[in-house]
Coordinates of C-alpha atoms and ligand atoms in Angstrom, one line a residue:
M1 CA 16.9 -32.6 -36.1
N2 CA 18.0 -28.9 -36.2
K3 CA 14.2 -27.0 -36.2
K4 CA 15.7 -24.5 -38.3
S5 CA 16.0 -27.3 -41.2
A6 CA 12.5 -28.8 -40.2
S7 CA 11.2 -26.6 -43.3
S8 CA 13.3 -24.6 -45.4
K9 CA 11.2 -21.7 -45.2
Y10 CA 12.5 -20.8 -42.2
S11 CA 15.9 -19.0 -41.7
E12 CA 18.3 -17.0 -38.5
L13 CA 17.8 -13.9 -41.1
D14 CA 13.9 -14.7 -40.6
D15 CA 12.2 -11.0 -38.9
V16 CA 10.9 -12.0 -35.5
Y17 CA 7.4 -12.8 -36.1
G18 CA 8.1 -13.9 -40.0
S19 CA 10.5 -16.8 -37.5
L20 CA 8.7 -20.8 -37.1
D21 CA 9.2 -19.9 -33.5
L22 CA 6.4 -17.0 -33.5
S23 CA 4.5 -19.2 -36.6
K24 CA 3.3 -21.0 -34.2
R25 CA 0.9 -20.5 -30.4
L26 CA 3.1 -20.4 -27.4
P27 CA 3.0 -23.2 -24.6
K28 CA 0.4 -22.2 -22.0
S29 CA 0.7 -25.5 -20.2
Q30 CA 3.0 -28.1 -20.9
F31 CA 7.2 -27.6 -19.7
P32 CA 8.8 -26.6 -23.2
A33 CA 11.1 -29.8 -24.6
E34 CA 13.0 -27.4 -26.9
E35 CA 14.8 -24.5 -26.7
Q36 CA 13.7 -21.6 -28.6
D37 CA 15.9 -18.3 -30.1
P38 CA 15.9 -15.2 -27.3
R39 CA 14.9 -12.7 -30.0
N40 CA 12.0 -14.3 -31.0
V41 CA 11.0 -15.1 -27.3
F42 CA 11.4 -11.6 -25.7
N43 CA 9.1 -10.4 -28.7
A44 CA 6.2 -12.6 -27.7
V45 CA 6.8 -12.2 -23.4
R46 CA 6.7 -8.1 -24.6
D47 CA 3.7 -8.5 -26.6
E48 CA 2.2 -10.8 -23.5
L49 CA 2.6 -7.5 -22.1
M50 CA 0.6 -5.0 -24.0
L51 CA -2.7 -6.3 -22.7
D52 CA -1.5 -5.4 -19.0
G53 CA -3.1 -2.0 -18.4
N54 CA -0.9 0.8 -18.5
S55 CA 0.2 1.6 -14.9
R56 CA 0.3 5.5 -14.8
Q57 CA -3.2 5.1 -15.8
N58 CA -4.4 3.0 -13.3
L59 CA -5.7 5.0 -10.3
A60 CA -6.9 2.6 -8.4
T61 CA -3.0 1.7 -7.1
F62 CA -1.1 3.3 -4.2
C63 CA 1.7 2.2 -5.2
Q64 CA 4.9 3.9 -8.0
T65 CA 4.4 3.8 -10.7
W66 CA 6.7 6.3 -12.0
V67 CA 10.5 5.8 -11.8
D68 CA 13.2 7.8 -12.2
D69 CA 16.2 7.1 -14.7
E70 CA 19.3 6.7 -11.8
I71 CA 16.7 4.2 -10.1
R72 CA 16.6 2.6 -12.6
E73 CA 20.2 2.7 -13.2
L74 CA 20.3 1.4 -9.6
M75 CA 17.4 -1.6 -9.3
D76 CA 19.9 -2.5 -12.7
L77 CA 23.4 -2.6 -10.8
S78 CA 21.4 -4.2 -7.7
I79 CA 20.0 -6.6 -9.6
D80 CA 22.2 -10.0 -8.2
K81 CA 22.4 -7.9 -4.6
N82 CA 20.7 -11.0 -2.1
M83 CA 19.0 -9.0 1.0
I84 CA 19.3 -10.9 3.2
D85 CA 23.3 -11.8 2.5
K86 CA 24.3 -8.9 5.1
D87 CA 28.1 -10.3 4.8
E88 CA 28.4 -11.0 1.2
Y89 CA 26.7 -7.2 0.3
P90 CA 27.2 -4.9 3.9
Q91 CA 27.1 -2.2 2.0
T92 CA 24.0 -2.5 1.2
A93 CA 23.4 -4.0 4.5
E94 CA 24.4 -0.6 5.3
L95 CA 22.3 1.4 3.4
E96 CA 18.7 0.0 5.2
S97 CA 20.3 0.6 8.8
R98 CA 20.6 4.2 7.0
C99 CA 17.2 4.5 6.3
V100 CA 15.5 2.7 9.7
R101 CA 17.3 5.5 11.4
M102 CA 16.0 8.3 8.8
L103 CA 12.8 6.8 9.3
A104 CA 13.0 6.3 13.2
D105 CA 13.9 10.4 12.9
L106 CA 11.1 11.3 10.5
W107 CA 9.0 9.2 12.8
H108 CA 10.5 11.5 16.3
S109 CA 11.8 8.1 18.1
P110 CA 13.0 9.7 20.8
D111 CA 15.9 7.2 20.5
P112 CA 16.2 7.5 16.3
E113 CA 20.5 6.2 16.6
N114 CA 19.9 2.8 18.3
T115 CA 15.9 1.8 18.3
L116 CA 15.3 -1.3 15.8
G117 CA 13.5 -1.7 12.4
C118 CA 14.0 -3.6 8.7
S119 CA 12.8 -3.4 5.3
T120 CA 9.7 -5.7 4.1
I121 CA 8.8 -6.4 0.6
G122 CA 5.7 -4.4 1.7
S123 CA 3.5 -2.9 4.4
S124 CA 1.9 -6.3 4.3
E125 CA 4.6 -8.3 5.6
A126 CA 5.6 -4.7 8.0
A127 CA 2.1 -5.6 9.5
M128 CA 2.8 -9.1 10.6
L129 CA 6.7 -8.7 12.0
G130 CA 4.1 -5.6 14.0
G131 CA 1.6 -7.8 14.7
L132 CA 3.8 -10.3 16.2
A133 CA 5.7 -8.6 18.5
L134 CA 2.6 -7.1 19.9
K135 CA 1.2 -10.0 20.9
W136 CA 4.6 -11.7 21.2
Q137 CA 4.9 -8.7 24.3
W138 CA 1.1 -9.2 25.3
R139 CA 2.2 -12.9 26.3
K140 CA 4.9 -12.3 28.3
K141 CA 3.3 -9.8 30.6
R142 CA 0.6 -12.2 31.1
I143 CA 2.6 -15.1 31.8
A144 CA 4.1 -12.9 34.1
Q145 CA 1.2 -12.6 35.7
G146 CA -0.5 -15.8 35.6
L147 CA -3.0 -15.2 33.0
S148 CA -4.1 -17.1 30.2
T149 CA -2.7 -16.3 27.1
D150 CA -4.9 -18.4 24.8
K151 CA -7.6 -15.7 23.4
P152 CA -5.9 -12.0 22.3
N153 CA -7.4 -9.2 19.9
L154 CA -6.5 -6.9 17.7
I155 CA -8.9 -3.6 17.5
C156 CA -9.0 -1.9 14.1
G157 CA -11.0 0.2 11.9
P158 CA -11.5 -0.8 8.3
V159 CA -8.6 -2.3 7.6
Q160 CA -6.5 -3.2 4.9
I161 CA -6.5 -7.3 3.8
C162 CA -3.3 -8.0 5.3
W163 CA -4.4 -7.2 9.3
H164 CA -6.7 -10.3 7.9
K165 CA -4.5 -12.5 7.9
F166 CA -2.6 -11.7 10.1
A167 CA -5.4 -12.6 12.8
R168 CA -5.8 -15.4 10.6
Y169 CA -2.4 -16.8 10.3
F170 CA -1.0 -15.6 13.7
D171 CA -4.7 -17.0 15.5
V172 CA -5.7 -13.3 17.1
E173 CA -9.6 -12.2 17.0
L174 CA -10.0 -8.9 14.9
R175 CA -12.1 -6.6 16.3
E176 CA -12.0 -4.1 13.4
V177 CA -14.8 -2.3 14.3
P178 CA -17.9 -1.8 12.2
L179 CA -19.3 1.7 9.8
E180 CA -22.0 3.4 11.3
G181 CA -23.7 5.8 8.8
D182 CA -21.1 8.4 8.4
R183 CA -18.9 7.5 10.6
L184 CA -16.8 5.6 8.1
I185 CA -13.8 5.5 10.0
L186 CA -12.4 4.1 13.7
N187 CA -13.0 7.1 16.3
A188 CA -11.5 6.3 20.3
E189 CA -15.1 5.5 21.7
E190 CA -15.7 2.3 19.7
V191 CA -12.2 1.1 20.8
L192 CA -12.8 1.9 24.4
K193 CA -16.5 -0.2 24.0
R194 CA -14.1 -3.0 22.7
A195 CA -10.7 -3.2 24.5
D196 CA -10.1 -5.6 27.3
E197 CA -7.0 -7.1 29.3
N198 CA -6.8 -9.0 26.1
T199 CA -6.3 -6.9 23.9
I200 CA -2.8 -6.6 22.6
G201 CA -2.9 -3.2 20.6
V202 CA -4.8 -0.8 18.6
V203 CA -4.1 -0.5 14.7
P204 CA -5.4 3.1 13.6
T205 CA -4.4 3.2 9.8
L206 CA -3.0 6.6 8.6
G207 CA -5.3 7.2 5.6
V208 CA -7.4 3.7 5.5
T209 CA -8.3 2.0 2.3
F210 CA -11.6 2.7 1.2
T211 CA -11.9 6.4 2.2
C212 CA -8.2 7.8 1.9
Q213 CA -9.1 9.5 6.1
Y214 CA -6.2 10.0 8.9
E215 CA -8.2 7.7 11.4
P216 CA -7.3 10.3 15.2
V217 CA -4.4 8.3 16.3
K218 CA -4.1 11.2 18.9
E219 CA -7.3 10.9 20.3
I220 CA -7.2 7.2 20.7
N221 CA -3.7 7.2 22.0
D222 CA -5.6 9.6 24.3
A223 CA -8.5 7.2 25.0
L224 CA -5.8 4.2 25.6
D225 CA -4.3 7.0 28.6
K226 CA -7.6 7.6 30.4
L227 CA -8.5 3.7 30.6
Q228 CA -4.7 3.2 31.7
L229 CA -5.3 5.4 34.5
E230 CA -8.9 4.1 35.5
T231 CA -8.4 0.3 34.5
G232 CA -4.6 -0.2 34.9
L233 CA -5.2 -1.8 31.1
D234 CA -2.0 -0.5 29.6
I235 CA -2.3 -1.0 25.5
P236 CA 0.2 -0.2 23.1
V237 CA -0.9 1.2 19.9
H238 CA 1.0 0.1 15.8
V239 CA 0.2 2.7 13.1
D240 CA -1.1 1.1 9.1
G241 CA 1.3 4.1 8.1
A242 CA 1.6 2.0 4.5
S243 CA 0.1 5.4 2.9
G244 CA 0.9 7.9 5.5
G245 CA 3.9 7.0 7.0
F246 CA 5.7 9.1 3.8
L247 CA 3.0 11.5 3.8
A248 CA 2.0 13.2 7.0
P249 CA 5.7 14.3 7.8
F250 CA 5.8 16.2 4.6
C251 CA 2.4 17.6 4.3
A252 CA 0.7 17.8 7.6
P253 CA 4.1 17.7 10.3
E254 CA 1.9 19.2 12.8
L255 CA -0.6 16.1 13.3
E256 CA 0.6 14.0 15.9
W257 CA 0.5 9.9 14.6
D258 CA 4.1 8.4 15.2
F259 CA 6.3 8.1 18.0
R260 CA 5.6 12.2 19.4
L261 CA 2.5 9.4 20.9
P262 CA 4.7 7.1 23.8
R263 CA 1.8 4.8 23.0
V264 CA 2.4 4.0 19.5
K265 CA 5.5 1.4 20.0
S266 CA 5.8 1.1 15.8
V267 CA 4.8 2.2 12.3
N268 CA 4.4 0.4 9.3
S269 CA 4.7 2.6 5.9
S270 CA 5.4 0.9 2.5
G271 CA 7.9 2.1 0.9
H272 CA 6.9 1.7 -2.8
K273 CA 3.9 3.9 -2.1
F274 CA 4.6 7.3 -0.9
G275 CA 7.9 6.2 -0.3
L276 CA 8.6 6.4 -4.5
A277 CA 10.5 3.6 -4.1
P278 CA 10.1 0.8 -6.3
L279 CA 7.2 -2.2 -5.9
G280 CA 8.3 -4.5 -3.4
A281 CA 9.7 -1.9 -1.2
G282 CA 8.5 -1.3 3.0
W283 CA 8.9 -0.5 6.7
I284 CA 8.4 -1.6 10.1
V285 CA 10.5 0.9 12.8
W286 CA 9.7 0.6 16.2
R287 CA 10.0 3.0 19.3
E288 CA 12.6 1.8 20.7
A289 CA 14.6 -1.4 21.2
T290 CA 13.0 -2.8 23.9
D291 CA 9.8 -3.0 22.3
L292 CA 10.1 -4.8 19.4
P293 CA 10.6 -8.9 21.4
E294 CA 14.1 -10.1 21.7
E295 CA 12.7 -13.8 21.1
L296 CA 11.7 -12.7 17.7
I297 CA 15.0 -12.1 16.2
F298 CA 17.2 -14.3 15.1
N299 CA 21.1 -13.8 15.7
V300 CA 22.6 -15.2 12.3
N301 CA 25.8 -16.0 12.3
Y302 CA 27.7 -15.2 9.6
L303 CA 31.2 -15.1 8.7
G304 CA 31.7 -10.7 9.7
G305 CA 29.9 -11.2 12.5
N306 CA 26.1 -11.8 14.5
M307 CA 23.8 -10.2 12.6
P308 CA 19.9 -9.9 14.3
T309 CA 17.3 -10.6 11.3
F310 CA 13.8 -10.4 11.8
A311 CA 11.6 -11.2 8.7
L312 CA 9.4 -13.4 6.8
N313 CA 11.6 -14.0 3.9
F314 CA 14.8 -15.6 3.0
S315 CA 16.2 -14.4 0.3
R316 CA 14.7 -10.9 -1.6
P317 CA 16.3 -8.6 -3.8
G318 CA 18.2 -5.7 -2.5
G319 CA 17.6 -2.6 -5.0
Q320 CA 14.7 -1.7 -3.6
I321 CA 16.5 -0.8 -0.4
V322 CA 19.3 1.2 -1.8
A323 CA 16.9 3.1 -3.7
Q324 CA 14.8 4.1 -1.5
Y325 CA 18.2 5.2 0.4
Y326 CA 18.8 7.5 -3.3
N327 CA 15.4 9.0 -2.4
F328 CA 15.9 9.9 0.7
L329 CA 19.3 11.6 -0.2
R330 CA 17.8 12.7 -3.9
L331 CA 14.9 14.5 -2.4
G332 CA 15.0 15.1 1.5
R333 CA 12.0 16.5 3.0
D334 CA 11.7 19.7 1.0
G335 CA 11.6 17.4 -2.0
Y336 CA 9.1 14.7 -0.6
A337 CA 7.0 17.3 0.3
K338 CA 6.8 19.1 -2.8
I339 CA 5.7 15.9 -4.6
H340 CA 3.4 14.9 -2.7
N341 CA 1.5 18.6 -2.1
A342 CA 1.6 18.5 -5.6
C343 CA -0.3 15.4 -6.0
Y344 CA -2.6 16.7 -3.0
T345 CA -3.4 19.8 -5.6
T346 CA -4.0 17.4 -8.2
A347 CA -5.9 15.6 -6.2
Q348 CA -8.1 18.5 -4.6
Y349 CA -9.2 20.1 -8.9
L350 CA -10.0 16.5 -9.0
A351 CA -12.7 16.6 -6.3
R352 CA -14.0 19.6 -7.3
E353 CA -13.9 19.3 -11.3
I354 CA -16.0 16.1 -10.6
E355 CA -18.6 17.7 -7.9
K356 CA -19.2 20.5 -9.9
L357 CA -20.4 17.6 -13.2
G358 CA -23.9 17.4 -10.6
P359 CA -24.8 14.0 -9.5
F360 CA -21.6 13.8 -7.5
E361 CA -21.0 13.8 -3.4
M362 CA -17.3 14.2 -2.1
L363 CA -16.3 12.0 0.6
F364 CA -13.3 12.4 0.9
D365 CA -12.2 16.1 -1.3
G366 CA -7.6 15.1 -0.7
N367 CA -7.6 17.2 2.1
S368 CA -4.1 17.3 3.3
K369 CA -4.5 17.4 6.7
E370 CA -7.3 14.3 7.1
G371 CA -6.4 11.9 4.6
I372 CA -3.3 11.0 1.3
P373 CA -3.5 12.6 -2.0
A374 CA -7.0 11.9 -3.1
L375 CA -10.9 11.3 -3.6
A376 CA -13.9 8.7 -2.9
W377 CA -17.3 9.9 -3.5
K378 CA -20.7 8.9 -4.1
I379 CA -23.7 9.2 -6.2
K380 CA -26.0 11.8 -4.1
D381 CA -29.0 10.6 -2.6
G382 CA -32.0 10.8 -5.0
A383 CA -29.8 12.1 -7.8
K384 CA -31.7 10.4 -11.2
V385 CA -29.2 8.6 -13.3
S386 CA -29.4 5.3 -15.0
Y387 CA -25.8 4.4 -14.2
S388 CA -23.9 3.1 -11.3
L389 CA -20.6 3.8 -10.2
Y390 CA -19.5 0.7 -11.5
D391 CA -20.5 1.9 -14.8
I392 CA -18.8 4.7 -14.6
A393 CA -15.4 2.6 -14.1
D394 CA -17.0 0.4 -16.9
K395 CA -16.9 3.5 -19.1
L396 CA -13.8 5.2 -17.9
R397 CA -11.9 1.5 -18.7
S398 CA -12.2 1.8 -22.4
R399 CA -9.9 4.8 -22.4
G400 CA -7.4 3.0 -20.4
W401 CA -8.5 4.7 -16.9
Q402 CA -8.4 2.7 -13.7
V403 CA -11.0 4.8 -11.4
P404 CA -12.1 1.8 -9.2
A405 CA -16.4 1.4 -7.7
Y406 CA -16.7 -0.7 -4.6
S407 CA -18.6 -1.2 -1.6
M408 CA -18.0 -0.4 2.1
P409 CA -16.6 -3.1 4.5
A410 CA -19.5 -4.1 7.1
N411 CA -21.5 -2.0 8.3
R412 CA -22.2 0.1 5.5
E413 CA -21.9 -2.6 2.5
D414 CA -25.1 -0.7 0.9
L415 CA -22.4 2.6 0.3
I416 CA -21.1 1.9 -3.1
I417 CA -18.0 4.5 -3.1
Q418 CA -15.5 5.1 -6.4
R419 CA -11.9 6.7 -5.7
I420 CA -8.9 7.8 -7.6
L421 CA -5.7 8.1 -5.5
V422 CA -3.3 10.6 -7.1
R423 CA 0.8 9.7 -7.2
H424 CA 3.6 10.8 -8.3
G425 CA 3.1 11.5 -12.3
V426 CA 0.2 11.8 -12.2
S427 CA 0.1 15.9 -13.6
L428 CA -2.8 18.5 -13.1
D429 CA -2.9 17.8 -16.8
L430 CA -3.2 14.2 -17.1
A431 CA -6.2 14.9 -14.5
S432 CA -7.6 17.1 -16.7
L433 CA -7.6 15.0 -19.4
L434 CA -9.3 13.1 -17.2
V435 CA -12.1 15.0 -16.1
D436 CA -12.8 15.2 -20.1
D437 CA -13.6 11.7 -20.3
F438 CA -15.6 11.7 -17.5
K439 CA -17.6 14.5 -19.0
R440 CA -18.1 12.0 -22.0
T441 CA -19.1 9.5 -20.3
L442 CA -21.9 11.3 -18.9
E443 CA -22.6 12.3 -21.9
Y444 CA -22.8 9.5 -23.3
F445 CA -25.1 7.7 -20.4
E446 CA -27.7 10.6 -20.9
K447 CA -27.7 9.6 -24.6
H448 CA -27.8 5.8 -23.7
P449 CA -29.8 5.0 -20.5
V450 CA -28.6 2.3 -18.9
S451 CA -31.6 -0.4 -18.3
I452 CA -29.7 -2.7 -16.3
P453 CA -26.3 -0.7 -14.2
L454 CA -23.4 -2.8 -13.3
S455 CA -23.5 -3.8 -9.4
D456 CA -20.9 -6.1 -7.2
E457 CA -22.2 -9.1 -8.5
D458 CA -20.5 -8.3 -11.6
G459 CA -17.3 -8.6 -10.7
V460 CA -15.8 -5.6 -12.2
S461 CA -12.9 -6.4 -10.8
F462 CA -10.7 -4.0 -8.1
N463 CA -8.0 -4.5 -5.8
H464 CA -7.2 -2.2 -2.5
N465 CA -3.4 -2.0 -3.0
Ligands
PLP501 C1 -1.4 -0.9 1.0 C2 -1.2 -1.6 2.2 C3 -1.4 -2.0 3.1 C4 -0.6 -3.5 2.0 O1 0.8 -2.7 1.6 P1 1.8 -3.8 0.6 O2 2.8 -2.7 0.1 O3 0.9 -3.3 -1.0 O4 1.9 -4.5 0.7 C5 -1.3 -1.9 4.3 N1 -2.6 -1.2 5.0 C6 -2.8 -0.4 3.9 C7 -3.4 0.8 5.3 C8 -2.0 0.1 3.0 O5 -3.1 1.1 2.0

């Protein structure tokens, strides 16, 4: 029976919201039996999306939320291109190779033309690949020496969750250095305390998730040099440059954190964070081709010849890579520097304005030599306020702003902080509107003191992405 004739009340000329399709609740669990009008379904699905937050006001995420028209068009042109099908789409594959070489150049590889690297879906996958390469290199060396290979460990500071995943999925002990007092990041001394013959590598983060600070890669590199001189242990470094890999080269070019340091064997970075590509772009590059163990490379035989692949995925979209290549050409070093420096200026402005409000102490104020364009603060010790940072987050959310509050990892779980990420598109003017809302929030709590402040346990959700 044609559903249109189910009731003579409805006809094909109906307005979307006057239609039979939208006269009832939409299926939520059962697989639908019948077709529906695409126009009606489209509108219903689009309306559901309204309930998501406004991404431009999401100051929690590190990921891109601003998209140029040209990128939309390139993404559209690439919607049918499967990244893995390098034979069918050789030009997309070529663009990926160019991006790898450009990144190797940007990060000072001694041999950018010939080194290896690849695109990924994000830094998480890139981190897995980097960690696997460290594990394989370590194991090969141990086997050659006739030594045991059953207890690999990896040393890091307060890392993003992808490293916890890597450690668990691939059976590596994670020696995550606990925080202590005012030290909220990794340092060389703590690395040395934990390094031994089973250490597959050290992973400093360039732009720590919690406070946004750069960890001291050079200091760690130099300490490991000294360790090698004294003990013979030769421990490589992988830098998690998820954010910093696309910031430091443009805004702190003198900072030595990359392949200028010989011990740095691989770097991961998120193209979809400060690489300014749309969601779904990550990168890993090895210092030199020999730093990626060949056992991890699969040679896939395509019609056109052998193609080395190293990835956890198979099919995936190619548009992000096309868009990334566009960005590199469109912006160049100057363009990236302009966009990111504008973000740093805005972050520093916000840090000053929020500090001026009184009850807050900045832990990181958006200094471009020390971290990413962001700010993080806590409530001053001894400040007499009724609210917690979670209350502030909750109240700001009523104006659409997402400004997360969260507790720090071990051993500073007692420290609650709040953070703002400034990205492409968070202009100084938009930031000034946020400051106005911040002031109104504090005025509101003056008038209506909080009797039971929100805490960690209230599940004020926050995503460390
Ligand atoms: C965001 C982030 C990751 C994870 O990256 P995705 O691109 O989201 O997979 C890993 N490490 C750090 C330091 C990050 O900031």
